Short mmCIF file of C-alpha atoms and ligand atoms in Angstrom, two decimals:
data_model
loop_
_atom_site.label_atom_id
_atom_site.label_comp_id
_atom_site.label_asym_id
_atom_site.label_seq_id
_atom_site.Cartn_x
_atom_site.Cartn_y
_atom_site.Cartn_z
CA MET A 875 0.10 -0.05 -0.01
CA LYS A 876 1.26 3.51 -0.85
CA LEU A 877 0.93 6.18 1.59
CA MET A 878 0.36 9.68 -0.13
CA ASN A 879 0.27 13.17 1.56
CA SER A 880 0.11 15.58 -1.40
CA ILE A 881 -2.76 16.30 -3.83
CA GLN A 882 -0.69 16.33 -6.92
CA GLU A 883 0.92 12.96 -6.20
CA ILE A 884 -2.15 11.12 -5.68
CA GLN A 885 -3.72 12.83 -8.76
CA SER A 886 -0.87 11.98 -11.06
CA TYR A 887 -0.77 8.50 -9.65
CA VAL A 888 -4.47 7.85 -10.41
CA ALA A 889 -4.14 9.31 -13.88
CA GLU A 890 -1.69 6.93 -14.89
CA GLU A 891 -3.53 3.95 -13.54
CA LYS A 892 -6.78 5.22 -15.33
CA LYS A 893 -4.54 5.35 -18.58
CA VAL A 894 -4.08 1.85 -18.49
CA GLY A 895 -7.91 1.01 -18.00
CA ARG A 896 -8.11 0.37 -14.20
CA THR A 897 -11.33 1.40 -12.36
CA VAL A 898 -10.83 3.09 -9.10
CA GLY A 899 -12.91 2.43 -5.80
CA PHE A 900 -12.81 5.06 -2.94
CA VAL A 901 -13.68 4.89 0.62
CA PRO A 902 -13.47 8.45 2.27
CA THR A 903 -13.05 8.13 6.14
CA MET A 904 -12.13 10.07 9.16
CA GLY A 905 -9.72 7.33 10.33
CA TYR A 906 -9.58 5.45 13.58
CA LEU A 907 -10.64 2.41 11.61
CA HIS A 908 -13.12 -0.20 12.70
CA GLU A 909 -14.71 -2.93 11.01
CA GLY A 910 -17.36 -0.83 9.36
CA HIS A 911 -14.76 0.91 7.63
CA LEU A 912 -12.80 -2.16 6.64
CA SER A 913 -16.15 -3.72 5.27
CA LEU A 914 -16.37 -0.77 3.02
CA ILE A 915 -12.68 -1.31 1.76
CA GLU A 916 -13.33 -4.97 1.17
CA ARG A 917 -16.25 -4.43 -0.90
CA ALA A 918 -14.15 -1.54 -3.04
CA LYS A 919 -11.54 -4.46 -3.32
CA ASN A 920 -14.05 -6.82 -4.50
CA GLU A 921 -15.38 -4.32 -7.15
CA SER A 922 -12.45 -2.38 -8.34
CA ASP A 923 -8.95 -2.54 -9.56
CA LEU A 924 -7.31 0.19 -7.33
CA VAL A 925 -8.74 1.10 -4.09
CA VAL A 926 -8.01 4.58 -2.59
CA VAL A 927 -8.94 5.13 1.14
CA SER A 928 -8.51 8.55 2.54
CA ILE A 929 -8.21 9.63 5.89
CA PHE A 930 -9.00 13.24 6.89
CA VAL A 931 -10.86 14.82 9.80
CA ASN A 932 -12.59 17.62 7.89
CA PRO A 933 -12.93 20.70 10.06
CA LEU A 934 -15.37 22.22 8.10
CA GLN A 935 -18.35 19.53 9.09
CA PHE A 936 -17.71 20.06 12.74
CA GLY A 937 -19.64 22.93 14.50
CA PRO A 938 -17.80 25.11 16.92
CA ASN A 939 -18.87 23.23 20.01
CA GLU A 940 -18.41 19.55 18.55
CA ASP A 941 -15.46 17.42 18.89
CA PHE A 942 -13.09 18.19 16.14
CA ASP A 943 -10.01 18.68 18.41
CA ARG A 944 -10.71 15.29 20.16
CA TYR A 945 -11.92 13.26 17.26
CA PRO A 946 -9.86 9.97 18.06
CA ARG A 947 -6.74 9.42 15.84
CA ASP A 948 -4.58 6.57 15.31
CA LEU A 949 -2.58 6.23 12.11
CA ASP A 950 -0.18 3.64 12.84
CA ARG A 951 -3.13 1.30 13.46
CA ASP A 952 -5.17 2.52 10.65
CA LYS A 953 -2.36 2.15 8.12
CA LYS A 954 -2.06 -1.60 9.04
CA LEU A 955 -5.91 -2.13 8.77
CA ALA A 956 -6.49 -0.42 5.65
CA GLU A 957 -3.56 -2.41 4.08
CA GLU A 958 -4.86 -5.68 5.39
CA ALA A 959 -8.48 -4.94 4.20
CA GLY A 960 -7.03 -4.37 0.61
CA ALA A 961 -6.48 -0.72 0.16
CA ASP A 962 -3.96 0.07 -2.60
CA VAL A 963 -3.49 3.85 -1.78
CA LEU A 964 -3.77 5.47 1.64
CA PHE A 965 -4.67 9.51 1.17
CA VAL A 966 -3.69 11.52 4.13
CA PRO A 967 -3.73 15.23 3.77
CA GLU A 968 -2.68 17.57 5.99
CA THR A 969 -5.44 20.30 6.88
CA GLN A 970 -3.22 22.80 5.03
CA GLU A 971 -2.98 20.57 2.07
CA MET A 972 -6.61 20.69 1.57
CA TYR A 973 -7.40 24.06 2.47
CA PRO A 974 -4.50 26.44 2.06
CA ASP A 975 -6.56 29.40 2.07
CA GLU A 976 -8.77 30.38 5.13
CA SER A 977 -11.47 31.46 2.81
CA VAL A 978 -12.09 28.34 0.96
CA VAL A 979 -14.91 28.24 -1.48
CA THR A 980 -17.66 25.91 -0.08
CA VAL A 981 -20.31 23.86 -1.50
CA SER A 982 -23.86 24.68 0.10
CA VAL A 983 -26.35 21.66 -0.16
CA ASN A 984 -29.90 22.57 0.08
CA LYS A 985 -31.38 19.09 -0.67
CA ARG A 986 -32.16 16.40 1.80
CA VAL A 987 -30.69 18.49 4.78
CA ASP A 988 -33.59 20.04 6.65
CA ALA A 989 -34.22 16.95 8.71
CA LEU A 990 -32.36 14.80 11.14
CA CYS A 991 -28.60 15.44 11.61
CA GLY A 992 -29.15 18.46 8.95
CA GLU A 993 -31.24 20.18 11.27
CA THR A 994 -29.44 19.54 14.32
CA ARG A 995 -25.86 19.93 13.27
CA VAL A 996 -26.40 23.08 10.90
CA GLY A 997 -23.74 23.49 8.26
CA HIS A 998 -22.44 19.71 8.76
CA PHE A 999 -23.48 18.63 5.26
CA ASP A 1000 -21.96 21.80 3.40
CA GLY A 1001 -18.64 20.66 5.15
CA VAL A 1002 -19.08 17.13 3.98
CA ALA A 1003 -20.12 18.24 0.39
CA THR A 1004 -17.28 20.58 0.13
CA VAL A 1005 -14.78 18.18 1.17
CA LEU A 1006 -16.23 15.40 -1.04
CA THR A 1007 -16.36 17.50 -4.21
CA LYS A 1008 -12.57 18.14 -3.31
CA LEU A 1009 -11.68 14.53 -2.84
CA PHE A 1010 -14.01 13.33 -5.99
CA HIS A 1011 -11.86 15.75 -8.23
CA ILE A 1012 -8.64 14.48 -6.35
CA VAL A 1013 -9.42 10.88 -6.46
CA SER A 1014 -11.30 10.57 -9.89
CA PRO A 1015 -13.29 7.31 -8.39
CA ASP A 1016 -15.47 5.27 -10.69
CA PHE A 1017 -17.21 3.96 -7.32
CA ALA A 1018 -17.55 5.57 -3.99
CA TYR A 1019 -18.37 3.56 -0.68
CA PHE A 1020 -20.37 5.06 2.03
CA GLY A 1021 -21.76 3.42 5.23
CA LEU A 1022 -25.63 3.46 5.74
CA LYS A 1023 -25.13 4.03 9.35
CA ASP A 1024 -25.05 7.77 8.13
CA ALA A 1025 -27.82 6.98 5.90
CA GLN A 1026 -28.58 10.88 5.45
CA GLN A 1027 -25.06 11.38 4.26
CA VAL A 1028 -25.64 8.75 1.58
CA ALA A 1029 -29.11 10.64 0.50
CA VAL A 1030 -27.15 14.20 0.41
CA VAL A 1031 -24.20 12.83 -1.23
CA GLN A 1032 -26.29 11.17 -4.14
CA GLY A 1033 -28.08 14.47 -4.75
CA LEU A 1034 -24.63 16.01 -4.74
CA VAL A 1035 -23.39 13.63 -7.34
CA ASP A 1036 -26.67 13.60 -9.27
CA ASP A 1037 -27.13 17.43 -9.37
CA PHE A 1038 -23.19 18.26 -9.89
CA ASN A 1039 -22.89 15.53 -12.66
CA PHE A 1040 -19.87 13.58 -10.94
CA PRO A 1041 -18.93 10.78 -13.01
CA VAL A 1042 -18.95 8.41 -9.86
CA LYS A 1043 -21.42 5.84 -8.61
CA VAL A 1044 -22.09 5.94 -4.97
CA ILE A 1045 -22.59 2.90 -3.13
CA GLY A 1046 -24.38 2.43 -0.01
CA CYS A 1047 -23.28 -0.42 2.25
CA GLU A 1048 -24.84 -2.07 5.23
CA THR A 1049 -24.21 -0.93 8.77
CA LYS A 1050 -21.75 -3.27 10.77
CA ARG A 1051 -22.62 -3.94 14.13
CA GLU A 1052 -21.01 -4.96 17.44
CA SER A 1053 -22.58 -8.41 18.83
CA ASP A 1054 -25.16 -6.68 20.88
CA GLY A 1055 -26.38 -4.60 17.90
CA LEU A 1056 -24.53 -1.60 18.54
CA ALA A 1057 -23.68 0.02 15.29
CA MET A 1058 -19.81 0.43 15.06
CA SER A 1059 -18.53 4.10 15.11
CA SER A 1060 -15.24 5.56 15.87
CA ARG A 1061 -16.99 7.59 18.52
CA ASN A 1062 -18.00 4.62 20.54
CA VAL A 1063 -14.75 4.68 22.37
CA TYR A 1064 -16.19 7.74 24.09
CA LEU A 1065 -18.60 5.89 26.02
CA THR A 1066 -18.41 5.33 29.75
CA GLU A 1067 -18.62 1.64 30.61
CA LYS A 1068 -22.45 2.47 31.80
CA GLU A 1069 -23.05 4.26 28.53
CA ARG A 1070 -21.73 1.47 26.43
CA LYS A 1071 -24.17 -0.73 28.12
CA GLU A 1072 -27.16 1.72 27.55
CA ALA A 1073 -26.34 2.18 23.97
CA VAL A 1074 -27.60 -1.27 22.84
CA HIS A 1075 -30.82 0.51 23.18
CA LEU A 1076 -30.32 2.51 20.09
CA SER A 1077 -30.87 -0.30 17.72
CA GLN A 1078 -33.36 -1.90 20.26
CA SER A 1079 -35.51 1.02 19.87
CA LEU A 1080 -35.55 0.45 15.83
CA LEU A 1081 -36.63 -2.96 16.11
CA LYS A 1082 -39.42 -1.99 18.39
CA ALA A 1083 -40.18 0.92 16.29
CA LYS A 1084 -40.90 -1.63 13.69
CA LYS A 1085 -43.37 -3.32 15.68
CA TRP A 1086 -44.97 -0.34 17.03
CA LEU A 1087 -45.40 0.85 13.32
CA LEU A 1088 -47.55 -1.95 12.42
CA ASP A 1089 -50.01 -0.93 15.47
CA GLY A 1090 -49.92 2.83 15.18
CA ASP A 1091 -48.75 5.77 13.19
CA SER A 1092 -45.42 7.12 12.59
CA GLY A 1093 -45.90 10.08 15.13
CA GLU A 1094 -47.03 7.49 17.90
CA THR A 1095 -44.05 5.64 16.96
CA GLU A 1096 -41.80 8.44 17.21
CA GLN A 1097 -43.20 9.46 20.73
CA LYS A 1098 -42.85 5.61 21.81
CA MET A 1099 -39.10 5.68 20.77
CA ILE A 1100 -38.38 8.70 22.72
CA ASN A 1101 -40.09 7.41 25.78
CA TYR A 1102 -38.03 3.96 25.48
CA LEU A 1103 -34.91 5.94 25.05
CA GLU A 1104 -35.43 8.09 27.93
CA GLU A 1105 -36.17 5.25 30.17
CA HIS A 1106 -33.24 3.07 29.02
CA THR A 1107 -30.53 5.42 28.63
CA SER A 1108 -28.94 8.17 30.45
CA GLY A 1109 -28.40 10.13 27.05
CA SER A 1110 -30.50 13.07 26.01
CA VAL A 1111 -32.63 12.01 22.94
CA GLU A 1112 -31.84 14.45 19.79
CA TYR A 1113 -34.19 13.08 17.52
CA CYS A 1114 -36.28 9.77 16.90
CA LYS A 1115 -37.79 10.45 13.29
CA ILE A 1116 -39.75 8.29 10.60
CA LEU A 1117 -39.44 9.69 7.23
CA SER A 1118 -39.23 8.98 3.69
CA TYR A 1119 -35.82 7.69 2.23
CA PRO A 1120 -33.92 9.13 0.41
CA GLU A 1121 -35.89 12.34 0.50
CA LEU A 1122 -36.20 12.55 4.06
CA LEU A 1123 -39.75 14.11 4.19
CA PRO A 1124 -42.80 12.99 5.88
CA PRO A 1125 -44.05 9.61 4.85
CA THR A 1126 -47.29 9.51 2.80
CA PRO A 1127 -49.19 6.51 1.73
CA ASP A 1128 -47.28 6.36 -1.47
CA THR A 1129 -43.92 6.29 0.39
CA ASN A 1130 -42.16 3.08 -0.71
CA LYS A 1131 -39.03 3.29 1.54
CA LEU A 1132 -39.16 4.60 4.85
CA ILE A 1133 -36.13 5.44 7.57
CA VAL A 1134 -36.64 4.99 11.18
CA ALA A 1135 -33.47 7.03 12.36
CA VAL A 1136 -32.51 7.91 16.20
CA ALA A 1137 -29.66 10.24 17.52
CA VAL A 1138 -28.66 10.29 21.20
CA LYS A 1139 -26.28 12.46 22.85
CA PHE A 1140 -24.27 10.87 25.84
CA SER A 1141 -21.75 12.61 28.05
CA LYS A 1142 -18.83 12.86 25.27
CA ALA A 1143 -20.32 10.85 22.26
CA ARG A 1144 -23.25 11.50 20.11
CA LEU A 1145 -24.51 8.19 18.69
CA ILE A 1146 -26.91 7.87 15.48
CA ASP A 1147 -28.44 4.77 14.16
CA ASN A 1148 -31.25 4.00 11.82
CA VAL A 1149 -33.15 1.23 9.63
CA ILE A 1150 -34.36 1.35 6.26
CA LEU A 1151 -37.79 -0.21 5.72
CA ASP A 1152 -40.31 -1.20 3.00
CA PRO A 1153 -43.70 -0.28 4.39
CA ILE A 1154 -45.49 -3.08 2.21
CA LEU A 1155 -43.00 -5.78 3.54
CA LEU A 1156 -43.51 -4.47 6.94
CA LYS A 1157 -47.28 -4.86 6.69
CA GLN A 1158 -46.69 -8.34 5.32
CA GLY A 1159 -44.28 -9.17 8.36
CA SER A 1160 -41.71 -10.20 6.33
CA GLU A 1161 -38.66 -9.58 9.31
CA GLU A 1162 -35.66 -10.38 7.05
CA GLU A 1163 -36.19 -8.08 4.20
CA THR A 1164 -37.46 -5.19 6.28
CA CYS A 1165 -34.82 -4.91 8.87
CA SER A 1166 -31.07 -4.59 8.74
CA VAL A 1167 -30.68 -3.92 12.38
CA HIS A 1168 -29.60 -7.76 13.05
N1 ATP B 1218 -20.87 0.75 11.38
C1 ATP B 1218 -20.46 1.01 10.14
N2 ATP B 1218 -20.81 0.03 8.97
C2 ATP B 1218 -20.58 0.47 7.91
N3 ATP B 1218 -19.93 1.67 7.60
C3 ATP B 1218 -19.63 2.49 8.50
C4 ATP B 1218 -20.08 2.16 9.97
N4 ATP B 1218 -19.54 3.39 10.71
C5 ATP B 1218 -19.22 4.28 9.69
N5 ATP B 1218 -19.27 3.76 8.57
C6 ATP B 1218 -18.82 4.71 7.32
O1 ATP B 1218 -17.43 4.68 7.13
C7 ATP B 1218 -17.43 6.01 6.58
C8 ATP B 1218 -16.40 6.87 7.25
O2 ATP B 1218 -17.02 7.10 8.47
P1 ATP B 1218 -16.46 7.95 9.65
O3 ATP B 1218 -14.80 7.73 9.71
O4 ATP B 1218 -16.90 9.17 10.07
O5 ATP B 1218 -16.53 6.73 10.90
P2 ATP B 1218 -17.75 6.59 11.87
O6 ATP B 1218 -17.32 5.31 12.54
O7 ATP B 1218 -19.00 7.01 11.40
O8 ATP B 1218 -17.06 7.88 13.16
P3 ATP B 1218 -18.17 8.70 13.69
O9 ATP B 1218 -18.12 7.97 14.92
O10 ATP B 1218 -17.39 9.95 13.76
O11 ATP B 1218 -19.59 8.99 13.22
C9 ATP B 1218 -18.71 6.68 6.34
O12 ATP B 1218 -19.16 6.30 5.09
C10 ATP B 1218 -19.49 6.16 7.36
O13 ATP B 1218 -20.68 5.86 7.13
C1 PAF B 1219 -17.32 11.14 4.20
C2 PAF B 1219 -16.64 11.73 5.13
C3 PAF B 1219 -15.12 10.95 5.38
C4 PAF B 1219 -16.57 13.07 4.63
O1 PAF B 1219 -15.49 13.60 5.49
C5 PAF B 1219 -17.19 11.77 6.67
O2 PAF B 1219 -18.38 12.68 6.67
C6 PAF B 1219 -17.63 10.49 7.40
O3 PAF B 1219 -16.49 9.95 7.57
O4 PAF B 1219 -18.76 10.18 7.12
N1 BAL B 1220 -19.59 9.57 10.04
C1 BAL B 1220 -20.19 11.06 10.29
C2 BAL B 1220 -18.99 11.99 10.11
C3 BAL B 1220 -19.36 13.26 11.35
O1 BAL B 1220 -20.09 12.67 12.16
O2 BAL B 1220 -18.83 14.09 11.07
#
């Protein structure tokens, strides 16, 4: 695996590879890799000739009171894990390399950002869209892999790619979970022992929501989820929402994909999770196809 820090170096390397007909799979990350990230790298390896992984903790997507400064970092461990999973190039730019001018031109997204994390982390998706616009130009991927744990990010990035005609296929990949159902996340390391035990209730609330949706409407189910999470965790519930996916609008009888999404703030970690459901299969009670939580 080649480690690259310079934009010019990776751009020329990828250009040479593409000249000889190799396809490029890209996995953008903020590092502190876990099995969720590794599953994206492994999938990219199966589907493309050259796998590029980036590690960049993007300051533009963090709010002023968020955890940019203490975001977990361990480059030596990441190098080893990325290589073992099949990365060919690990791109790790410094902030100065990505944003040499303080007054960087930013991308502003207005689609699929008025709900969920877009509503509570104002400006977050502008930061994500800005860094991905740069990274897509730098890496020129044919395929870009994203985890559905961040389902809103997948929806927003798909909108960006469609509307700005990026020649890249966005691939949303299933959420990897710990054995008790907790979605893997770099931020899980911030949880205290007690919070780690409580955190299982995020995925449990999604499973319960499936049952509650059969008995009641989405408004009632959202309230039941809030009550459940308030009862079973010490965290503060930021949202429990049921919306259409990927549009992220209130569901109607014609909605053919629903997302049930939660965000809970613990003392040092804000965790999110979701499940994407097919309302018709939900009514028919097909467990397997309606829920990817377990
Ligand atoms: N459990 C998971 N399963 C599959 N993909 C994941 C998982 N967790 C993160 N990813 C994906 O990995 C990519 C990089 O994410 P990132 O580096 O922010 O990791 P993270 O664990 O989501 O971190 P954070 O705790 O900051 O949310 C994103 O596309 C993200 O959706
Ligand atoms: C896609 C991404 C790497 C952009 O900084 C980040 O939002 C993430 O890790 O999900
Ligand atoms: N995986 C999401 C990136 C963020 O929380 O900023």
